[in-house]
Amino acid sequence: MNNRFWIFIYSAVILYSNSISAFSGEMETISESLRVYHGPINGAVLERNGKTLAVYGYPAMEPIPVDMVLFTHHRRDVVWAGRALVENGAKAVVPAKEISLFTSVHDFWNAFATKRFHDYAQQTTKILTAPLPIARTVNEDSNLEWEGIPIRVLDTPGYTRGAVSYLMKIDGKTIAFTGDLIYGDGKILDWYSLQDAIPEAKIRGYHGYAGRIGQLVESLRKVADCKPDLIIPARGPIIKNPQAAIERLIKRLEKAYENYLSINALRWYFGDDHILTCARRVMGPDAEIDWMPFAETLNERPPEWIIPISNTRLIVSEDKSGFLIDCGSQNIIKKVQELIKEGSVRSIEGIYITHYHDDHTDQAMAGSEIFGCPVYACSEQRDILECPSAYRLPAMTANPIHNLRVMPEGSILRWNEFTFTFSYHPGQTIYHGGLVVKKDGGETIFFIGDSFTPSGIDDYCLLNRNLLHPDMGYFYCLDVLKKMKPDYLLINEHVVPTFRFSQKQIDRMIATLNERVELLRELFPWDDPNYGIDEGWARFYPYGTAIKAGAQAEIGIRIMNHSNQEGTFSICPHIPKGWQAETKKLSLTLAPLAEGIAKMTVTAPQNAKPGQYILTADVSMGEWDLRDWIEGMITIGE
C-alpha cells in the first residue's frame, strides 16, 4: 500500500469524526460510501476518491467540507440545509427551470410587495430570502457525472413546478433522491403546495385545487420506471420499498382527488368536460366521477326586489332605498349611480360584506364614502377587512375598510320591510359571513357569498383555509343549512339563479367531507390532516408592516394547533442582518384546536435603506422541526 492510500483513509476518518461531532441527530449508513444524516432535512453525504458530494445539504449548524451539493427544488425550507456548504465553497447544482428562484430572489420579493394583492396565481412564497451562488443548472437532458458516478437527472415537477430528481448507482444500489415528491410510505407533506393552474381545463391557479397532482403522479411513475432500490427523500424516513410506496401514494392521491371533485362547485361554472379533464390527468383516460346531483334551481332570476349587478346584489326596498351585498369594482358603483339617476333607486343605506376577496371588497370603502352609508360585516371578518395588509391570502384587496359596523353572530337589523340576520359562514374561506334576508310576507334569501354553487362547495383554493374540523369550515356551514327551514333560497353572487339543497344532498356533502378527512389522514404524515391543507396554521402577523429606518415594529407569529391534544410550539425568528430583536426564541402552548400569538419587537438600523426586508422563522412542535417555514415583510419607507 502506498502513502496516498493511508492519507485517504486518515482523511476519511477525520471527516467522519468531524461530521459526527457536528451532528446531533441520527446518522444512517446506506452503503460503504453513502450516509444519511436525519434531521429537519435528510443530508445525504457521498464520499469517493477523497471528495464529498451532498444531496439536499447537511442538517447541522457547522458545515462539513463538501465539493458539490445537489438541490432538487428551490424551497427555502429545504435549501437552508445546503446554503452553508455552498457558502463554504461547495458547487451548487440546481434545477434549470427554477434558477431564478435561487438567484433573483430580491426581484421576487420587491415585486411581491405589491403582487401579493390581487394574487390569483397561488404559488408558494417559501422562496429564499438571499440568493445562492450557482455553479450549474440541470434538467432531464443533462449529462452529469461526479467522480466517475453517472448521475441521471429526471424532470419531476409536482411538489414544485420545476423540481428534479437524481438517480445514482452507488455501491451496487440504485438510489433515487426525489426531494419532496414523496414522504415515507406513500405520503406527501401537504396538499396546498400543489395549488396551480390547469391550462388544458382552462382553470387558473386560484381555482386549481392541488393543480399539479397530475404532474406529481406522472413524476412518481417516472421514478418507479427507473426501479430504484431506495428512495432518499428530502424529509422523512428512507423508502426501502419504492415501488410499493409509490403505488400506495398514487392510489391515495386518486381517491382524495375524486372525493374533492365529487362535490366541487366548479362543475357548475366550467361544466362536466372541464372537470373530467382534470380527473383524467390524475386517474387516467377512463376516469369517471360519482357526482352529487345539482341542487334545485328555483328561479332563473332572483326575486324582483333583488337586482344582480355583476357579482353584487342590490336589495331594493318599496321606498326605493337600497342595500348592497358586496362592492368589488368601480363598475358596480357606476351602475348603482345610474340607477339612482334614473330614479329606480333613491339611495344606498348600507353595504354588507360577505368575505374579504377583492372582487367583493375592493371598492367597498369608496362606495361607503360616495353613497354616505355604513359597511356591515360579521365579527370574524373585522380584522382582515380593516387591515388587509396584515394577511397573505388569495385575492386580497389593498384597500382597508374603516368604521365597520361589526355584527356578532345572530344579530338582527330591521330595515324597512326586511329583517336581516347576520351570521358567520366560513365556507369559501375561514373569513366569511352570511346574511339571511326575510321579506315581510315574502321569501327568505340566504346570501352565502361564494360558499356554494348548485354543484357543491367552493373549496377549490386551498390557500383560502377551508378547515376540516367538526364545527368548523364547511362542516359548520352545512350544519347551518341543515337546521334551516326548507323555504329558504341561496344566492351566490356569481350564480344568477337562486337554488337550494335537499337534506339528502346536505347529508351527502357532510359524508363526503368526513370521508375526505380520513383519506387525507392517510395521505399526510401529520397527526392531523388539517396541517396538510392549511398553510396558514403558522404565519407572521402582521404579514406586511411599514416603518421608518431606526423604528421598531411589533411582530407576532400566530399558530393554530390543529392537533387533538395540547401542544407546545417553539419559534425561532430570523431577522435581517443588522436588525435587532428583543428575543431569539418564542414559545406557545396551545389547547387542542386553539389559536395563539407570540409577539416580539424588532428594530431596524438607523441606516436601513428603503425597500423590502424579509423575516423568516423556524417552527417546531413534537417531532417536527420546520426551518425557515414562514415569512413576513417589513417595508422601510423613504
XYZ file of C-alpha atoms in Angstrom:
638
model
C 0.000 0.000 0.000
C 1.276 3.466 -0.835
C 1.152 6.603 1.302
C -1.720 8.076 -0.695
C -3.952 5.199 0.414
C -3.262 5.878 4.102
C -3.734 9.602 3.602
C -7.136 8.875 2.056
C -8.133 6.563 4.947
C -6.938 9.106 7.529
C -8.817 11.932 5.803
C -11.977 9.861 5.645
C -11.749 9.050 9.371
C -11.209 12.693 10.247
C -14.122 13.783 8.041
C -16.362 11.109 9.563
C -15.358 12.116 13.122
C -15.892 15.800 12.440
C -19.256 15.055 10.874
C -20.447 13.111 13.899
C -19.217 15.748 16.331
C -21.060 18.467 14.416
C -24.276 16.479 14.093
C -26.597 15.639 16.966
C -29.274 13.746 15.029
C -29.431 10.201 13.729
C -26.933 9.011 11.100
C -27.821 6.047 8.873
C -25.205 4.178 6.857
C -26.645 3.255 3.460
C -23.548 1.747 1.908
C -19.774 1.859 2.154
C -19.650 5.397 0.736
C -23.101 6.848 1.455
C -24.501 8.096 4.753
C -27.699 9.957 5.525
C -27.895 12.412 8.396
C -31.506 12.614 9.546
C -32.660 15.969 10.835
C -35.158 18.578 9.688
C -33.811 17.675 6.238
C -32.116 14.442 5.199
C -28.481 15.211 4.446
C -27.188 12.547 2.056
C -23.368 12.569 2.038
C -21.410 10.552 -0.554
C -17.628 10.146 -0.333
C -15.363 8.944 -3.117
C -11.707 9.497 -4.043
C -11.278 11.930 -1.170
C -14.137 14.097 -2.474
C -17.556 14.656 -0.943
C -20.938 15.234 -2.549
C -24.087 16.128 -0.642
C -27.699 15.885 -1.750
C -30.012 18.443 -0.113
C -27.311 19.563 2.307
C -26.228 18.798 5.833
C -28.716 19.369 8.692
C -26.338 20.783 11.278
C -25.154 24.229 12.273
C -21.492 23.639 11.368
C -20.862 22.801 7.687
C -18.617 19.921 6.682
C -16.183 20.109 3.726
C -18.210 19.303 0.615
C -17.266 19.684 -3.047
C -20.759 19.687 -4.582
C -24.383 19.974 -3.431
C -27.315 18.709 -5.498
C -30.582 20.554 -4.927
C -33.861 19.043 -6.126
C -36.021 22.168 -5.796
C -35.918 25.776 -4.743
C -37.878 25.972 -1.495
C -36.047 27.671 1.332
C -37.398 25.190 3.931
C -35.156 22.614 2.195
C -32.361 24.708 0.663
C -31.280 26.097 4.043
C -29.565 22.753 4.719
C -27.168 23.270 1.807
C -26.574 27.005 1.974
C -23.707 26.872 4.479
C -21.992 24.197 2.389
C -22.195 26.376 -0.730
C -21.037 29.463 1.111
C -18.147 27.343 2.379
C -17.022 26.562 -1.187
C -19.247 23.726 -2.456
C -20.590 23.955 -6.001
C -24.372 24.181 -6.152
C -26.304 22.230 -8.810
C -29.953 23.277 -9.174
C -32.926 22.639 -11.496
C -32.691 24.759 -14.636
C -36.404 25.611 -14.548
C -36.062 27.096 -11.067
C -32.821 29.038 -11.496
C -34.437 32.445 -10.925
C -35.807 31.233 -7.591
C -32.214 30.635 -6.462
C -30.582 33.720 -7.955
C -33.149 36.513 -8.461
C -34.853 36.346 -5.098
C -34.547 40.077 -4.407
C -36.501 40.742 -7.595
C -39.174 38.313 -6.409
C -39.611 39.954 -3.015
C -39.523 43.512 -4.350
C -42.287 42.636 -6.798
C -44.254 40.590 -4.272
C -44.728 43.604 -2.025
C -47.470 44.675 -4.445
C -48.175 41.394 -6.269
C -49.416 39.788 -3.070
C -52.564 41.845 -3.519
C -54.968 40.643 -6.218
C -52.983 37.390 -6.342
C -54.701 34.621 -8.304
C -51.608 32.583 -9.215
C -51.385 30.917 -5.780
C -47.731 29.909 -5.807
C -45.649 29.180 -2.745
C -43.824 32.032 -1.029
C -41.349 29.697 0.628
C -38.716 31.449 -1.501
C -35.121 32.113 -0.496
C -34.535 35.479 1.141
C -30.973 35.750 -0.184
C -29.561 34.453 -3.490
C -27.455 31.315 -3.661
C -24.330 31.120 -5.864
C -24.975 28.548 -8.589
C -22.308 26.512 -10.380
C -24.557 24.566 -12.726
C -28.184 24.036 -13.723
C -29.572 20.681 -14.822
C -32.600 19.114 -16.435
C -33.535 15.752 -17.883
C -31.188 16.240 -20.854
C -28.167 16.997 -18.687
C -25.064 14.817 -18.704
C -23.954 14.965 -15.082
C -21.152 12.948 -13.506
C -19.271 13.083 -10.230
C -16.079 11.151 -9.508
C -16.906 8.511 -12.094
C -20.520 8.105 -10.977
C -23.071 8.946 -13.680
C -25.923 10.996 -12.207
C -29.177 10.680 -14.070
C -31.431 13.731 -13.817
C -35.199 13.372 -14.087
C -37.589 16.273 -14.502
C -40.086 15.550 -11.714
C -42.445 18.509 -11.304
C -45.282 18.208 -8.836
C -44.396 19.488 -5.410
C -42.796 22.468 -7.176
C -43.112 23.428 -10.835
C -39.526 22.774 -11.893
C -38.256 20.121 -9.485
C -35.817 17.383 -10.491
C -34.784 14.048 -9.032
C -31.342 12.441 -9.152
C -30.584 8.742 -9.675
C -27.197 7.214 -8.898
C -25.744 3.730 -8.815
C -23.872 3.703 -5.506
C -22.097 0.608 -4.219
C -24.346 -1.655 -6.273
C -27.628 0.053 -5.311
C -29.763 2.335 -7.488
C -30.765 5.238 -5.303
C -33.265 7.986 -6.139
C -33.157 11.395 -4.478
C -36.643 12.823 -5.039
C -36.914 15.930 -2.862
C -40.468 16.371 -1.562
C -42.070 14.244 -4.283
C -42.926 11.565 -1.717
C -42.751 11.273 2.062
C -42.247 7.892 3.697
C -44.538 5.007 2.892
C -46.935 6.539 0.387
C -47.476 10.011 1.789
C -46.838 13.629 0.788
C -46.064 16.579 3.033
C -49.065 18.722 2.119
C -51.764 19.472 -0.460
C -51.652 23.274 -0.679
C -48.181 23.373 -2.247
C -49.690 21.709 -5.343
C -52.179 24.550 -5.997
C -51.729 25.659 -9.616
C -53.385 26.410 -12.935
C -54.638 23.549 -15.120
C -54.265 25.021 -18.635
C -55.838 22.106 -20.514
C -59.019 22.575 -18.442
C -58.786 26.394 -18.690
C -58.576 26.626 -14.906
C -56.296 29.276 -13.402
C -54.187 28.933 -10.293
C -56.819 30.250 -7.909
C -59.272 27.535 -8.998
C -56.631 24.809 -9.356
C -57.116 22.699 -6.227
C -53.905 20.636 -5.967
C -53.491 21.543 -9.635
C -50.106 19.858 -10.073
C -51.375 16.499 -8.854
C -51.350 15.196 -12.447
C -47.690 16.154 -12.836
C -46.956 14.653 -9.428
C -48.431 11.294 -10.441
C -46.552 11.353 -13.748
C -43.303 12.123 -11.922
C -43.878 9.338 -9.429
C -44.401 6.853 -12.266
C -41.220 8.104 -13.953
C -39.235 7.399 -10.783
C -40.882 3.982 -10.417
C -39.926 3.089 -14.001
C -36.273 3.516 -13.013
C -36.709 0.735 -10.430
C -34.657 2.291 -7.624
C -33.631 0.096 -4.703
C -34.048 3.017 -2.304
C -35.587 6.486 -2.310
C -33.964 9.079 -0.104
C -36.457 11.974 0.072
C -35.711 15.448 1.361
C -37.676 14.726 4.533
C -38.864 11.695 6.421
C -37.704 8.099 6.509
C -35.751 6.417 3.742
C -38.103 4.477 1.476
C -36.896 0.893 1.250
C -39.699 -0.466 -0.937
C -40.072 2.294 -3.548
C -42.484 0.501 -5.886
C -44.996 -0.229 -3.127
C -44.674 3.244 -1.595
C -45.162 4.999 -4.947
C -48.162 2.881 -5.880
C -49.690 3.455 -2.466
C -49.230 7.227 -2.805
C -50.736 7.310 -6.296
C -53.826 5.413 -5.132
C -54.237 7.752 -2.179
C -53.892 10.784 -4.445
C -56.513 9.412 -6.828
C -59.023 8.702 -4.069
C -58.570 12.073 -2.394
C -58.872 13.945 -5.691
C -62.002 12.052 -6.773
C -63.543 12.830 -3.396
C -62.842 16.539 -3.935
C -64.256 16.575 -7.473
C -67.487 14.792 -6.491
C -68.952 17.803 -4.648
C -66.970 20.548 -6.352
C -68.547 23.953 -7.079
C -66.522 24.408 -10.274
C -68.653 21.869 -12.102
C -71.407 24.499 -12.199
C -69.065 27.125 -13.628
C -66.948 25.042 -16.017
C -69.110 22.081 -16.971
C -68.534 18.337 -16.892
C -65.958 18.164 -19.668
C -63.530 20.531 -17.966
C -63.782 18.738 -14.639
C -63.353 15.360 -16.334
C -60.216 16.760 -17.989
C -58.868 17.441 -14.504
C -59.826 13.967 -13.323
C -58.296 12.140 -16.266
C -54.947 13.855 -15.802
C -54.753 12.035 -12.474
C -56.878 8.913 -12.777
C -56.388 8.034 -16.429
C -58.451 8.379 -19.621
C -61.351 6.268 -18.359
C -61.831 8.185 -15.114
C -65.404 8.830 -14.054
C -66.748 10.832 -11.120
C -69.641 9.899 -8.858
C -71.013 13.429 -8.840
C -73.618 14.750 -6.481
C -76.707 15.827 -8.475
C -77.184 19.575 -8.920
C -79.196 21.434 -6.320
C -82.694 22.542 -7.208
C -82.690 25.895 -9.005
C -85.961 27.723 -8.449
C -85.788 30.899 -10.479
C -83.763 31.933 -13.491
C -83.641 35.373 -11.880
C -83.786 36.309 -8.185
C -86.942 37.951 -6.757
C -87.792 41.327 -8.261
C -86.576 43.179 -5.178
C -83.030 41.922 -5.821
C -81.036 43.431 -8.718
C -77.973 41.473 -9.903
C -75.047 43.764 -10.754
C -72.021 41.729 -11.786
C -71.088 39.740 -8.655
C -73.010 42.110 -6.381
C -76.665 42.056 -5.403
C -78.688 45.164 -4.687
C -81.704 44.838 -2.394
C -84.306 47.491 -3.230
C -86.988 48.430 -0.744
C -90.537 49.540 -1.567
C -89.445 53.125 -0.822
C -86.618 52.677 -3.388
C -83.829 52.765 -0.845
C -81.121 50.210 -1.490
C -78.766 47.894 0.381
C -75.720 46.442 -1.385
C -74.333 42.969 -0.843
C -70.588 43.443 -1.532
C -68.902 46.058 -3.699
C -65.838 44.927 -5.617
C -65.436 47.244 -8.611
C -65.935 50.775 -9.868
C -68.335 49.449 -12.493
C -70.665 48.387 -9.686
C -70.597 51.861 -8.203
C -71.172 53.338 -11.654
C -74.193 51.085 -12.270
C -75.727 51.993 -8.909
C -75.218 55.683 -9.662
C -77.050 55.164 -12.969
C -79.962 53.501 -11.148
C -80.117 56.434 -8.745
C -80.002 58.924 -11.593
C -82.848 57.234 -13.475
C -84.960 57.051 -10.301
C -85.065 53.261 -9.882
C -83.155 53.617 -6.623
C -83.375 56.565 -4.241
C -80.304 55.960 -2.052
C -77.914 53.316 -0.710
C -78.259 52.859 3.036
C -75.758 50.094 3.696
C -73.191 47.680 2.257
C -72.798 44.151 3.627
C -69.518 42.308 3.017
C -69.750 38.523 2.671
C -65.976 37.937 2.540
C -62.647 39.671 2.059
C -61.828 38.737 -1.578
C -61.036 41.721 -3.763
C -63.922 41.130 -6.173
C -66.240 41.644 -3.188
C -64.410 44.370 -1.249
C -62.103 46.424 -3.454
C -64.459 49.397 -3.750
C -66.468 48.946 -0.555
C -64.797 51.860 1.222
C -65.182 54.055 -1.850
C -68.847 53.037 -2.124
C -69.392 53.853 1.530
C -67.977 57.348 1.028
C -69.790 58.003 -2.249
C -73.192 56.834 -1.014
C -72.760 58.033 2.561
C -73.618 54.669 4.106
C -72.073 52.277 6.631
C -70.366 48.966 5.840
C -71.508 45.892 7.785
C -69.638 42.616 8.395
C -69.560 39.698 10.816
C -67.177 39.875 13.779
C -64.811 37.240 12.374
C -64.038 39.463 9.367
C -63.328 42.679 11.183
C -59.551 42.495 11.297
C -58.983 41.281 7.743
C -61.271 43.984 6.338
C -59.736 46.759 8.400
C -56.116 45.551 7.998
C -55.809 43.553 4.745
C -52.044 44.120 4.536
C -51.646 42.067 7.716
C -52.594 38.908 5.794
C -51.192 36.863 2.918
C -54.176 35.143 1.370
C -55.631 34.758 -2.131
C -57.310 37.661 -3.902
C -56.537 40.248 -1.248
C -57.556 43.861 -1.673
C -55.070 46.532 -0.671
C -57.933 48.844 0.373
C -58.856 48.761 4.067
C -62.438 49.415 5.164
C -62.753 51.880 8.033
C -65.550 52.386 10.551
C -67.094 48.965 10.075
C -70.351 48.135 11.780
C -69.476 44.762 13.237
C -72.419 42.403 13.659
C -71.962 39.445 16.040
C -73.453 36.045 15.257
C -77.260 36.174 15.255
C -77.513 39.976 15.247
C -80.745 41.260 13.740
C -81.283 44.504 11.823
C -84.747 45.669 10.858
C -84.523 47.601 7.567
C -87.804 48.798 6.035
C -89.873 45.682 5.156
C -86.882 43.370 5.634
C -85.344 41.520 8.587
C -81.596 40.952 8.289
C -79.933 38.217 10.365
C -76.142 38.322 10.373
C -74.047 35.180 10.687
C -70.569 33.736 10.450
C -70.406 31.427 7.433
C -66.856 30.037 6.930
C -67.374 28.489 3.510
C -65.108 29.533 0.662
C -62.720 30.964 3.234
C -62.413 30.911 7.000
C -63.026 34.682 6.970
C -66.558 34.654 5.594
C -70.036 35.717 6.611
C -73.608 35.174 5.501
C -76.755 37.299 5.567
C -80.287 35.932 5.876
C -82.819 38.399 4.457
C -86.516 37.835 5.179
C -89.047 39.993 3.315
C -92.295 40.615 5.154
C -94.832 38.221 3.684
C -92.272 37.023 1.135
C -89.176 34.982 0.521
C -86.260 34.152 2.771
C -82.949 34.625 0.964
C -79.618 33.476 2.374
C -76.763 35.457 0.810
C -73.882 32.983 1.099
C -71.126 34.896 -0.694
C -69.094 32.336 -2.647
C -69.649 29.355 -0.359
C -71.760 27.084 -2.596
C -72.912 26.639 -6.165
C -75.644 24.172 -7.208
C -72.928 21.529 -7.792
C -71.325 21.738 -4.366
C -68.763 23.566 -2.256
C -66.335 26.327 -3.281
C -63.196 24.902 -1.687
C -61.093 24.889 -4.853
C -58.419 27.224 -3.500
C -56.593 25.506 -0.666
C -54.965 28.736 0.470
C -58.392 30.105 1.472
C -58.115 27.965 4.631
C -61.032 25.523 4.339
C -60.631 23.740 7.657
C -61.831 20.173 8.155
C -62.556 20.050 11.863
C -66.007 19.304 13.299
C -67.994 22.533 13.718
C -65.518 24.454 11.545
C -65.391 25.414 7.876
C -67.876 23.657 5.634
C -68.975 21.321 8.432
C -70.204 24.452 10.216
C -71.890 25.842 7.091
C -73.632 22.577 6.207
C -74.902 22.222 9.758
C -76.434 25.711 9.443
C -78.171 24.744 6.184
C -79.410 21.504 7.696
C -81.132 23.388 10.512
C -82.797 25.966 8.247
C -86.398 25.559 7.125
C -86.754 24.283 3.555
C -88.344 27.514 2.263
C -85.068 29.443 2.113
C -83.229 30.202 -1.147
C -79.471 30.548 -1.573
C -77.759 33.308 -3.522
C -74.154 33.060 -4.593
C -73.423 36.353 -6.322
C -71.593 34.582 -9.162
C -74.674 32.416 -9.821
C -77.789 34.076 -11.278
C -80.489 31.521 -10.328
C -81.490 31.040 -6.723
C -81.075 27.468 -5.514
C -81.319 25.178 -2.509
C -80.039 21.772 -1.471
C -82.178 18.895 -0.321
C -81.496 17.327 3.065
C -80.157 14.306 1.188
C -77.632 16.481 -0.673
C -76.545 18.183 2.535
C -76.036 14.778 4.165
C -74.016 13.646 1.163
C -71.718 16.668 1.343
C -71.168 16.071 5.061
C -70.431 12.388 4.444
C -68.017 13.270 1.613
C -66.114 15.672 3.856
C -65.941 13.087 6.638
C -64.529 10.615 4.118
C -62.067 13.280 2.948
C -60.738 13.718 6.466
C -59.856 10.030 6.613
C -58.379 9.979 3.105
C -56.163 12.947 3.915
C -55.213 11.412 7.232
C -53.710 8.524 5.241
C -52.117 10.871 2.714
C -50.251 13.235 5.075
C -47.634 12.444 7.748
C -49.063 14.938 10.289
C -51.034 13.870 13.361
C -53.992 15.831 11.974
C -54.736 16.257 8.255
C -55.546 19.958 8.616
C -51.812 20.704 8.760
C -51.638 19.378 5.200
C -54.403 21.609 3.808
C -53.941 24.777 5.867
C -50.807 26.721 5.015
C -51.933 29.427 7.457
C -51.650 27.255 10.568
C -48.360 29.084 11.220
C -47.936 32.649 9.979
C -46.452 36.027 10.697
C -48.977 38.599 11.871
C -48.962 41.182 10.520
C -47.600 39.750 7.297
C -46.736 43.205 5.987
C -45.547 46.125 8.110
C -44.296 49.582 7.127
C -41.882 51.510 9.359
C -39.128 54.080 9.051
C -35.392 53.422 9.399
C -34.452 53.159 13.070
C -38.023 52.481 14.152
C -39.480 49.491 15.961
C -42.168 47.096 14.800
C -44.158 44.655 16.897
C -44.384 41.367 15.050
C -46.429 38.345 16.016
C -46.357 34.707 14.984
C -49.816 33.135 15.012
C -50.129 29.392 15.487
C -53.232 27.226 15.077
C -52.959 23.934 16.964
C -54.803 21.517 14.688
C -53.914 18.555 16.906
C -56.394 16.906 19.265
C -54.031 17.349 22.191
C -52.261 20.245 23.860
C -49.121 21.239 22.015
C -46.071 23.411 22.620
C -44.747 25.287 19.614
C -41.228 26.723 19.597
C -40.447 29.582 17.244
C -37.018 30.821 16.243
C -37.211 34.078 14.244
C -34.541 35.096 11.732
C -34.262 38.833 11.220
C -32.321 40.744 8.556
C -28.638 41.367 9.164
C -28.043 44.477 11.247
C -31.520 44.450 12.791
C -32.174 43.842 16.470
C -34.768 41.667 18.184
C -35.722 41.589 21.844
C -35.778 37.801 21.910
C -34.220 34.961 19.960
C -36.849 32.327 20.734
C -40.580 32.306 21.374
C -42.884 29.620 22.680
C -46.629 28.942 22.693
C -48.540 26.209 24.486
C -51.981 25.779 22.990
C -55.025 23.686 23.790
C -56.410 21.444 21.030
C -57.870 23.467 18.125
C -56.817 26.721 19.775
C -55.001 29.611 18.118
C -52.496 31.854 19.849
C -49.929 34.525 19.097
C -46.374 35.063 20.311
C -45.080 38.614 19.937
C -41.685 40.172 19.538
C -40.273 43.599 18.791
C -37.721 44.182 16.044
C -35.756 47.356 15.429
C -34.487 48.494 12.047
C -30.995 50.031 11.790
C -30.833 53.808 11.595
C -29.129 53.498 8.211
C -31.557 50.940 6.773
C -32.151 51.664 3.104
C -35.694 51.992 1.770
C -37.088 48.715 0.446
C -38.407 45.284 1.413
C -36.917 43.263 4.253
C -37.931 39.644 4.848
C -38.151 37.937 8.217
C -38.449 34.173 8.486
C -38.956 31.810 11.394
C -38.388 28.168 12.240
C -41.376 26.436 13.815
C -41.056 23.215 15.784
C -43.616 21.020 17.526
C -43.279 17.466 18.697
C -41.197 15.571 16.140
C -41.461 18.348 13.549
C -38.640 20.848 13.075
C -39.578 23.146 10.196
C -36.789 25.522 9.217
C -37.426 28.876 7.527
C -41.070 27.797 7.445
C -42.856 31.154 7.485
C -42.051 34.679 6.402
C -43.186 38.246 6.868
C -42.333 41.521 5.157
C -41.232 44.855 6.590
C -41.116 47.854 4.283
C -38.739 50.699 5.077
C -40.134 53.869 3.562
C -38.303 56.785 2.017
